[in-house]
Amino acid sequence: MFATPSITVAQSSDAELETVVVTAQRKFLPEVSNAASKLSLPVIDTPQALTVLSSEFLNIAAINDTAGVVAYTPGIELLGIGDGTQANLFARGFQVNRDRSFRINGLSADSESDLDYAAMDRVEFVRGPASSLYGESDYGATINRVLKAPTGNTGATVSGEFGSYNFQRVQIDGETAINDVASVRAVAAWQESDTFIRDTSDNRKMIAPSAAFRFGDTSVLLQGYYDQRTGASSDGFPLIRINGVYTMPDVPRSSNNGTTAADIDSTNTFLFAGVDHMATDSLKLSFKGGYSRIHMENFSTYMFGAAANGNSTQYPSIEHKTKEDLSLDASAEQVFQWQGRDQRVLVSADWRRNHLLQDAFANVPIGLDNLFDPEPLDFVNTRQAAPGEFFSTKQYFSGVTAMAYLKPTERLSALLGMRYSRIESNRFDYLPTSYGRVTVIDDAKDHQWVPRAGLVYQLAKNHNVFFSYSEGIVFNATLLRADRTPVNPETGVQYEVGFKGKVANDRAQYSVSAFHIERTDSASAIVVQPGQPATYINVGEQVHSGIEAEIQGEIFPGFNLLASYAYLDVDVKESARPAEVGKTPPASPANSYSLFATYEVLGGPLKSLTFGGGVVGRSEREVNTLGTYQLPSYTRFDLRLSYKATPELLFELNAQNITNEKIYTSQYGSPDLGIAYAYPSLIKGRVSYSF
């Protein structure tokens, strides 16, 4: 079963397959993942860059959102507001679309607000395109979150956390084995908190129940996830523009241009069912299905553009959105003997329906405000100022994937794959005629074949070199040419070579890779007559190259380390906007690095005392695609201290950004709105009791 925590496939010397129950990742170093191949392969034997962060790392680093995770993942960058309520990503210089490349248990599961990572067993980053596995896929990365599942043990951990900005959080993670057949688990959290931005908050409620059953050769896993997020967020502020030159305004971190009554209310729901059945000793059949639903209601305001005196035009942001996703996946995996070694072949078929209903705002200015002295606006009058905009989109995705893992010699292995993907799209789109656009109804279809190949050669025991070829596709079925036929799918091709291995007596593993990605056939709108639907053409070529390195694990007894470095170079060779040629996309620093380390005293009177911290750094990042302004580089320092007073009682203290470094991010890829502070200085304490 793909990317679920409960079932995996183990191979024996006589080419038999066994179904075994796997305990949730409890090591700092996850060694096996199927996120990059649909086959349970060791990370060092997978011919593609892959980062796996275990639940233990997330817990130790006090991370419960996407912004915290990406800080320690090479080549991944935050593009979002820094108050913790929103997080969009760039990877290897490409934006990571939530609908295409954010997954739960291997199935598509968009989320309007960030998920709570306390419910996650691990987070897997497949760096580079992965369309041979998923169909539509962004070129930079695919992020898979695997929910915690029963491990067959009995026990629970309850924790209370408090900290800066009135942060309060209670969390419980408990499970029990009912009998030899069934076990259950539940993770729940409640949180209330202000943020460092005035009049904003981040309040959450989350529950993630699961149940596992074993009936002879059949294993069943049922899981759910539900969260509600309420409060208020900020859309940041614009840069100041003087004679066409942009500068950063000197506004307090707490500055908020919105209304005191601005609100956001979002829910995320995910239901999952998976079945693994051993049809024979060497054939495993798997089925899984998932349903996800997001609902969001949001009202706030944002500033656009700012003069030298700080005056800026204010607009409303009103949005109601509901999105439903239904996914089904069936696969068969066969192990057979060739040349005296086990070989694997997998065939899978999947189907997905995506339905979006969205009622959003229209860009009608509601007045002026000042960056340096923002005054709260009248909530009711502002809400009434925006005319409506309505979208309705239904998309049906289907595909068949074939994957083979072959070992022709003891040192050489190959991963070969091919996928056929198909999309059908129905769209209804209404905008007021004042926008120069009328009702649009489109029906479109498209399909694509996507190959994949990779080689791994063992240089020495636990030290491998790998090569990978992979492709990514983005269907543009709703973007039509003048003859009302869809433009070509956008494509991206990646070549990657690197080294993977284990060190420190196999307690740690490393990865070094160099990649080259060519993106072509980007869809761009061309000028049309007012009142007519937009018309698109295929134009645009980008080349993204870079080097990424990471090491994670226990370097020596008691000392755990996760460190990474990434170098990125982007060359925009062709664009519908000539000014973009030669420029770098936003959120794509040339250099990024991170380190998180802890040391635990293993004996003596201070036994179990653990101290450590993290370092996160980024070089300058462009605000938009035109090279208008660069956000400054930064280096952030974090500290951590914990002590286990008894085997059951744990005290922890975490401090973020201890030097109070000013860190900026850009939400919308524009200098005229959405600039924000991120990763503020804060302190959190936590007390946990296990029984």
PDB file of N, CA and C in Angstrom, residues 626-682:
ATOM      1  N   LEU A 626      10.261  39.708 -12.101  1.00  0.00           N
ATOM      2  CA  LEU A 626      10.856  40.781 -12.911  1.00  0.00           C
ATOM      3  C   LEU A 626      12.148  41.328 -12.316  1.00  0.00           C
ATOM      4  N   GLY A 627      12.605  40.765 -11.197  1.00  0.00           N
ATOM      5  CA  GLY A 627      13.833  41.260 -10.574  1.00  0.00           C
ATOM      6  C   GLY A 627      13.685  42.635  -9.977  1.00  0.00           C
ATOM      7  N   THR A 628      12.469  42.975  -9.538  1.00  0.00           N
ATOM      8  CA  THR A 628      12.189  44.323  -9.040  1.00  0.00           C
ATOM      9  C   THR A 628      12.860  44.603  -7.710  1.00  0.00           C
ATOM     10  N   TYR A 629      12.868  43.610  -6.810  1.00  0.00           N
ATOM     11  CA  TYR A 629      13.395  43.836  -5.465  1.00  0.00           C
ATOM     12  C   TYR A 629      13.801  42.495  -4.871  1.00  0.00           C
ATOM     13  N   GLN A 630      14.887  42.502  -4.095  1.00  0.00           N
ATOM     14  CA  GLN A 630      15.352  41.304  -3.411  1.00  0.00           C
ATOM     15  C   GLN A 630      15.125  41.415  -1.911  1.00  0.00           C
ATOM     16  N   LEU A 631      14.475  40.408  -1.345  1.00  0.00           N
ATOM     17  CA  LEU A 631      14.399  40.337   0.113  1.00  0.00           C
ATOM     18  C   LEU A 631      15.778  40.008   0.659  1.00  0.00           C
ATOM     19  N   PRO A 632      16.158  40.602   1.781  1.00  0.00           N
ATOM     20  CA  PRO A 632      17.517  40.401   2.292  1.00  0.00           C
ATOM     21  C   PRO A 632      17.750  38.976   2.785  1.00  0.00           C
ATOM     22  N   SER A 633      19.009  38.568   2.787  1.00  0.00           N
ATOM     23  CA  SER A 633      19.394  37.265   3.318  1.00  0.00           C
ATOM     24  C   SER A 633      19.224  37.253   4.835  1.00  0.00           C
ATOM     25  N   TYR A 634      19.218  36.057   5.415  1.00  0.00           N
ATOM     26  CA  TYR A 634      19.092  35.966   6.867  1.00  0.00           C
ATOM     27  C   TYR A 634      19.695  34.669   7.378  1.00  0.00           C
ATOM     28  N   THR A 635      20.038  34.672   8.655  1.00  0.00           N
ATOM     29  CA  THR A 635      20.423  33.470   9.383  1.00  0.00           C
ATOM     30  C   THR A 635      19.686  33.474  10.707  1.00  0.00           C
ATOM     31  N   ARG A 636      18.954  32.399  10.955  1.00  0.00           N
ATOM     32  CA  ARG A 636      18.132  32.280  12.160  1.00  0.00           C
ATOM     33  C   ARG A 636      18.725  31.240  13.091  1.00  0.00           C
ATOM     34  N   PHE A 637      18.750  31.542  14.397  1.00  0.00           N
ATOM     35  CA  PHE A 637      19.285  30.615  15.396  1.00  0.00           C
ATOM     36  C   PHE A 637      18.168  30.231  16.377  1.00  0.00           C
ATOM     37  N   ASP A 638      18.034  28.925  16.612  1.00  0.00           N
ATOM     38  CA  ASP A 638      17.050  28.404  17.560  1.00  0.00           C
ATOM     39  C   ASP A 638      17.770  27.596  18.642  1.00  0.00           C
ATOM     40  N   LEU A 639      17.146  27.479  19.807  1.00  0.00           N
ATOM     41  CA  LEU A 639      17.712  26.699  20.905  1.00  0.00           C
ATOM     42  C   LEU A 639      16.666  25.747  21.465  1.00  0.00           C
ATOM     43  N   ARG A 640      17.136  24.628  22.021  1.00  0.00           N
ATOM     44  CA  ARG A 640      16.245  23.632  22.623  1.00  0.00           C
ATOM     45  C   ARG A 640      16.907  23.037  23.862  1.00  0.00           C
ATOM     46  N   LEU A 641      16.082  22.794  24.888  1.00  0.00           N
ATOM     47  CA  LEU A 641      16.546  22.163  26.120  1.00  0.00           C
ATOM     48  C   LEU A 641      15.424  21.276  26.640  1.00  0.00           C
ATOM     49  N   SER A 642      15.742  20.052  27.050  1.00  0.00           N
ATOM     50  CA  SER A 642      14.725  19.164  27.615  1.00  0.00           C
ATOM     51  C   SER A 642      15.347  18.306  28.709  1.00  0.00           C
ATOM     52  N   TYR A 643      14.487  17.839  29.610  1.00  0.00           N
ATOM     53  CA  TYR A 643      14.952  16.980  30.709  1.00  0.00           C
ATOM     54  C   TYR A 643      13.830  16.028  31.089  1.00  0.00           C
ATOM     55  N   LYS A 644      14.143  14.744  31.141  1.00  0.00           N
ATOM     56  CA  LYS A 644      13.171  13.737  31.540  1.00  0.00           C
ATOM     57  C   LYS A 644      13.342  13.484  33.027  1.00  0.00           C
ATOM     58  N   ALA A 645      12.449  14.082  33.821  1.00  0.00           N
ATOM     59  CA  ALA A 645      12.558  13.979  35.283  1.00  0.00           C
ATOM     60  C   ALA A 645      12.316  12.553  35.758  1.00  0.00           C
ATOM     61  N   THR A 646      11.380  11.859  35.115  1.00  0.00           N
ATOM     62  CA  THR A 646      11.103  10.445  35.377  1.00  0.00           C
ATOM     63  C   THR A 646      10.897   9.786  34.020  1.00  0.00           C
ATOM     64  N   PRO A 647      10.828   8.466  33.963  1.00  0.00           N
ATOM     65  CA  PRO A 647      10.571   7.839  32.664  1.00  0.00           C
ATOM     66  C   PRO A 647       9.285   8.308  32.009  1.00  0.00           C
ATOM     67  N   GLU A 648       8.360   8.869  32.800  1.00  0.00           N
ATOM     68  CA  GLU A 648       7.080   9.306  32.243  1.00  0.00           C
ATOM     69  C   GLU A 648       6.988  10.808  32.027  1.00  0.00           C
ATOM     70  N   LEU A 649       7.768  11.594  32.756  1.00  0.00           N
ATOM     71  CA  LEU A 649       7.593  13.050  32.785  1.00  0.00           C
ATOM     72  C   LEU A 649       8.729  13.751  32.064  1.00  0.00           C
ATOM     73  N   LEU A 650       8.379  14.581  31.067  1.00  0.00           N
ATOM     74  CA  LEU A 650       9.365  15.278  30.240  1.00  0.00           C
ATOM     75  C   LEU A 650       9.082  16.771  30.249  1.00  0.00           C
ATOM     76  N   PHE A 651      10.139  17.572  30.486  1.00  0.00           N
ATOM     77  CA  PHE A 651      10.058  19.030  30.419  1.00  0.00           C
ATOM     78  C   PHE A 651      10.872  19.505  29.214  1.00  0.00           C
ATOM     79  N   GLU A 652      10.303  20.458  28.433  1.00  0.00           N
ATOM     80  CA  GLU A 652      10.985  20.947  27.238  1.00  0.00           C
ATOM     81  C   GLU A 652      10.879  22.465  27.147  1.00  0.00           C
ATOM     82  N   LEU A 653      11.906  23.071  26.572  1.00  0.00           N
ATOM     83  CA  LEU A 653      11.930  24.514  26.328  1.00  0.00           C
ATOM     84  C   LEU A 653      12.524  24.749  24.952  1.00  0.00           C
ATOM     85  N   ASN A 654      11.799  25.480  24.099  1.00  0.00           N
ATOM     86  CA  ASN A 654      12.255  25.782  22.744  1.00  0.00           C
ATOM     87  C   ASN A 654      12.204  27.285  22.503  1.00  0.00           C
ATOM     88  N   ALA A 655      13.267  27.814  21.921  1.00  0.00           N
ATOM     89  CA  ALA A 655      13.345  29.239  21.595  1.00  0.00           C
ATOM     90  C   ALA A 655      13.658  29.397  20.115  1.00  0.00           C
ATOM     91  N   GLN A 656      12.875  30.213  19.428  1.00  0.00           N
ATOM     92  CA  GLN A 656      13.059  30.455  17.998  1.00  0.00           C
ATOM     93  C   GLN A 656      13.588  31.861  17.756  1.00  0.00           C
ATOM     94  N   ASN A 657      14.544  31.963  16.819  1.00  0.00           N
ATOM     95  CA  ASN A 657      15.096  33.255  16.397  1.00  0.00           C
ATOM     96  C   ASN A 657      15.599  34.047  17.600  1.00  0.00           C
ATOM     97  N   ILE A 658      16.563  33.487  18.292  1.00  0.00           N
ATOM     98  CA  ILE A 658      17.039  34.083  19.548  1.00  0.00           C
ATOM     99  C   ILE A 658      17.766  35.399  19.329  1.00  0.00           C
ATOM    100  N   THR A 659      18.253  35.680  18.120  1.00  0.00           N
ATOM    101  CA  THR A 659      18.930  36.947  17.848  1.00  0.00           C
ATOM    102  C   THR A 659      17.973  38.014  17.325  1.00  0.00           C
ATOM    103  N   ASN A 660      16.682  37.674  17.252  1.00  0.00           N
ATOM    104  CA  ASN A 660      15.656  38.616  16.797  1.00  0.00           C
ATOM    105  C   ASN A 660      15.942  39.129  15.378  1.00  0.00           C
ATOM    106  N   GLU A 661      16.414  38.225  14.513  1.00  0.00           N
ATOM    107  CA  GLU A 661      16.703  38.569  13.126  1.00  0.00           C
ATOM    108  C   GLU A 661      15.421  38.955  12.395  1.00  0.00           C
ATOM    109  N   LYS A 662      15.457  40.031  11.602  1.00  0.00           N
ATOM    110  CA  LYS A 662      14.319  40.406  10.778  1.00  0.00           C
ATOM    111  C   LYS A 662      14.303  39.532   9.523  1.00  0.00           C
ATOM    112  N   ILE A 663      13.261  38.727   9.406  1.00  0.00           N
ATOM    113  CA  ILE A 663      13.136  37.793   8.294  1.00  0.00           C
ATOM    114  C   ILE A 663      11.874  38.153   7.512  1.00  0.00           C
ATOM    115  N   TYR A 664      12.031  38.325   6.197  1.00  0.00           N
ATOM    116  CA  TYR A 664      10.909  38.742   5.360  1.00  0.00           C
ATOM    117  C   TYR A 664      10.516  37.620   4.402  1.00  0.00           C
ATOM    118  N   THR A 665       9.263  37.608   4.033  1.00  0.00           N
ATOM    119  CA  THR A 665       8.773  36.705   3.012  1.00  0.00           C
ATOM    120  C   THR A 665       7.781  37.466   2.144  1.00  0.00           C
ATOM    121  N   SER A 666       7.445  36.872   0.999  1.00  0.00           N
ATOM    122  CA  SER A 666       6.503  37.494   0.071  1.00  0.00           C
ATOM    123  C   SER A 666       5.377  36.513  -0.200  1.00  0.00           C
ATOM    124  N   GLN A 667       4.137  36.949  -0.012  1.00  0.00           N
ATOM    125  CA  GLN A 667       2.993  36.061  -0.140  1.00  0.00           C
ATOM    126  C   GLN A 667       2.551  35.876  -1.578  1.00  0.00           C
ATOM    127  N   TYR A 668       2.574  36.926  -2.392  1.00  0.00           N
ATOM    128  CA  TYR A 668       1.931  36.874  -3.703  1.00  0.00           C
ATOM    129  C   TYR A 668       2.882  37.089  -4.877  1.00  0.00           C
ATOM    130  N   GLY A 669       4.168  37.165  -4.629  1.00  0.00           N
ATOM    131  CA  GLY A 669       5.094  37.381  -5.726  1.00  0.00           C
ATOM    132  C   GLY A 669       4.970  38.747  -6.347  1.00  0.00           C
ATOM    133  N   SER A 670       4.712  39.763  -5.518  1.00  0.00           N
ATOM    134  CA  SER A 670       4.565  41.133  -6.012  1.00  0.00           C
ATOM    135  C   SER A 670       5.151  42.092  -4.992  1.00  0.00           C
ATOM    136  N   PRO A 671       5.834  43.160  -5.436  1.00  0.00           N
ATOM    137  CA  PRO A 671       6.332  44.154  -4.490  1.00  0.00           C
ATOM    138  C   PRO A 671       5.237  45.081  -3.979  1.00  0.00           C
ATOM    139  N   ASP A 672       4.055  45.041  -4.604  1.00  0.00           N
ATOM    140  CA  ASP A 672       2.990  45.980  -4.266  1.00  0.00           C
ATOM    141  C   ASP A 672       2.004  45.451  -3.238  1.00  0.00           C
ATOM    142  N   LEU A 673       2.194  44.222  -2.784  1.00  0.00           N
ATOM    143  CA  LEU A 673       1.344  43.677  -1.715  1.00  0.00           C
ATOM    144  C   LEU A 673       1.973  42.402  -1.165  1.00  0.00           C
ATOM    145  N   GLY A 674       1.564  42.049   0.040  1.00  0.00           N
ATOM    146  CA  GLY A 674       1.901  40.745   0.585  1.00  0.00           C
ATOM    147  C   GLY A 674       3.301  40.559   1.114  1.00  0.00           C
ATOM    148  N   ILE A 675       4.062  41.626   1.371  1.00  0.00           N
ATOM    149  CA  ILE A 675       5.352  41.478   2.038  1.00  0.00           C
ATOM    150  C   ILE A 675       5.081  41.309   3.535  1.00  0.00           C
ATOM    151  N   ALA A 676       5.788  40.387   4.170  1.00  0.00           N
ATOM    152  CA  ALA A 676       5.480  40.112   5.574  1.00  0.00           C
ATOM    153  C   ALA A 676       6.722  39.647   6.310  1.00  0.00           C
ATOM    154  N   TYR A 677       6.673  39.777   7.633  1.00  0.00           N
ATOM    155  CA  TYR A 677       7.701  39.205   8.497  1.00  0.00           C
ATOM    156  C   TYR A 677       7.403  37.723   8.722  1.00  0.00           C
ATOM    157  N   ALA A 678       8.443  36.944   8.938  1.00  0.00           N
ATOM    158  CA  ALA A 678       8.285  35.515   9.201  1.00  0.00           C
ATOM    159  C   ALA A 678       9.216  35.099  10.328  1.00  0.00           C
ATOM    160  N   TYR A 679       8.934  33.922  10.916  1.00  0.00           N
ATOM    161  CA  TYR A 679       9.766  33.316  11.951  1.00  0.00           C
ATOM    162  C   TYR A 679      10.158  34.317  13.045  1.00  0.00           C
ATOM    163  N   PRO A 680       9.202  34.801  13.827  1.00  0.00           N
ATOM    164  CA  PRO A 680       9.513  35.791  14.866  1.00  0.00           C
ATOM    165  C   PRO A 680      10.255  35.157  16.034  1.00  0.00           C
ATOM    166  N   SER A 681      10.816  35.981  16.883  1.00  0.00           N
ATOM    167  CA  SER A 681      11.399  35.492  18.136  1.00  0.00           C
ATOM    168  C   SER A 681      10.275  35.040  19.058  1.00  0.00           C
ATOM    169  N   LEU A 682      10.416  33.852  19.609  1.00  0.00           N
ATOM    170  CA  LEU A 682       9.407  33.353  20.544  1.00  0.00           C
ATOM    171  C   LEU A 682      10.000  32.239  21.398  1.00  0.00           C
TER     172      LEU A 682
END
